[in-house]
Amino acid sequence: MIGVLAPVFGLALLDSLNPSAVAITLYLLLAGGSFVPRVLSYAAGIFAANLALGTALMLGLGSVSGLFDGPVAYGAQAVVGVALLGYAVLAPDSPKKEKKERRPRSLGVGAVFLLGMTITVVEFSTALPYLGAVAILTNAGLTTAQWLPVLAAYNLVFVAPPLLLLGAYRLFGARLRPALERWRERLQGAGRETLLWILGIAGFLLLADSLRYFEFFGLL
């Protein structure tokens, strides 16, 4: 079980470095007013949508789990890992474009919850660390009672940065505001670089998990 949890929670920590989630959290904190319910609602929206999508994917993959448990499946996982790692290292530079920050038109709790859910669904096809974690859990052949708590814990790790930012801003308030405003500005222009780091580390973790299955050179 430890051999499954280590790469899964490694991917969870990696996935939590989501510049979109952090940038919107910073906006919600700095917009003034009752920021606590807004950030909690936003994090809840992300958690609910991501857990629901992951559960649906696990149940769908579980129905054909035999196809994902064996040398061919782990070989394919190794190929995906190498491809992600290679792209992260070799991807050409792209011209910088001014990005518009996603901001909710309404700061109501319900609107922010829906914002969290909507962004999660829209970005799900690029959630490669999460998809990798689902693949690892599926390959492990766990029962629903085993993988569901792991998936829930993954998503708690995923929403930890917004909650930690909320706690820090709650404690230190105005003293943090200038630093948070500068951080938000940097995040708006650093999304691609962060994505490449995420792809590279996700590729490494997927490759390492597949090599562990094959007992590569007896080292993993």
PDB file of C-alpha atoms in Angstrom, residues 20 23 26 33 35 53 57 68 87 100 137 144 169 186 193 206:
ATOM      1  CA  SER A  20      -5.024  29.273 -11.308  1.00  0.00           C
ATOM      2  CA  ALA A  23      -4.361  33.395  -8.211  1.00  0.00           C
ATOM      3  CA  LEU A  26      -5.449  35.809  -3.817  1.00  0.00           C
ATOM      4  CA  GLY A  33     -15.263  42.284   2.622  1.00  0.00           C
ATOM      5  CA  PHE A  35     -13.145  36.894   2.505  1.00  0.00           C
ATOM      6  CA  LEU A  53     -14.801  13.660 -11.440  1.00  0.00           C
ATOM      7  CA  LEU A  57     -13.292   8.107 -13.543  1.00  0.00           C
ATOM      8  CA  PHE A  68      -4.994  -1.621 -16.601  1.00  0.00           C
ATOM      9  CA  TYR A  87       8.082  17.633 -23.266  1.00  0.00           C
ATOM     10  CA  LYS A 100      -6.644  37.997 -18.354  1.00  0.00           C
ATOM     11  CA  LEU A 137      -4.953   3.665  -7.941  1.00  0.00           C
ATOM     12  CA  THR A 144     -13.864   1.261  -3.456  1.00  0.00           C
ATOM     13  CA  TYR A 169      -4.188  36.226   5.766  1.00  0.00           C
ATOM     14  CA  ARG A 186       3.818  37.236 -10.824  1.00  0.00           C
ATOM     15  CA  GLU A 193       6.632  27.715 -16.624  1.00  0.00           C
ATOM     16  CA  LEU A 206       4.536   7.957 -13.460  1.00  0.00           C
TER      17      LEU A 206
END
